[in-house]
Coordinates of C-alpha atoms in Angstrom, one line a residue:
M1 CA -9.0 -14.7 16.9
I2 CA -7.4 -11.8 18.7
K3 CA -3.7 -13.6 17.9
A4 CA -5.1 -11.2 13.9
I5 CA -5.7 -9.0 15.7
K6 CA -2.7 -8.0 17.6
R7 CA -0.3 -9.0 14.5
F8 CA -2.2 -7.0 12.2
V9 CA -2.0 -4.0 14.8
G10 CA 1.5 -5.1 14.5
V11 CA 2.2 -5.2 10.5
V12 CA 0.5 -1.7 10.2
G13 CA 2.2 0.0 13.3
V14 CA 5.6 -1.6 11.3
A15 CA 4.1 -0.5 7.9
L16 CA 3.9 3.1 9.8
L17 CA 7.6 3.5 10.6
A18 CA 8.4 2.6 7.6
F19 CA 7.2 5.0 5.6
R20 CA 7.9 7.9 8.2
A21 CA 11.7 6.6 8.0
I22 CA 11.1 6.9 4.3
G23 CA 10.0 9.7 4.2
S24 CA 12.5 11.2 6.6
F25 CA 15.1 9.4 4.1
L26 CA 14.1 11.1 1.2
S27 CA 13.9 15.4 2.8
W28 CA 17.2 14.0 4.5
V29 CA 18.7 13.3 0.5
D30 CA 16.9 16.3 -0.8
K31 CA 18.3 18.3 2.0
Q32 CA 22.1 17.1 0.7
D33 CA 21.6 17.2 -2.8
E34 CA 21.1 21.1 -2.6
T35 CA 23.6 21.8 0.0
E36 CA 25.8 19.8 -3.2
V37 CA 24.9 22.2 -5.2
D38 CA 26.1 25.8 -3.2
A39 CA 29.1 23.7 -2.7
W40 CA 29.4 23.2 -6.6
I41 CA 29.2 26.5 -7.6
D42 CA 31.3 27.6 -4.6
E43 CA 34.1 25.6 -6.1
E44 CA 33.7 26.6 -9.7
E45 CA 33.3 30.9 -8.3
S46 CA 36.2 29.7 -6.1
E47 CA 38.1 29.0 -9.5
D48 CA 36.9 31.2 -12.3
A49 CA 37.6 33.8 -9.6

């Protein structure tokens, strides 16, 4: 019984860490997308000038 509880707590802990990691990764990707768009706009503006 105690072994099952420890395993359950371990699984919940790993799931929470995975959820945080995915959230952090998606936030990072979103920031990277914004940066790439700004850089792309800067390149186009310099070519037109």
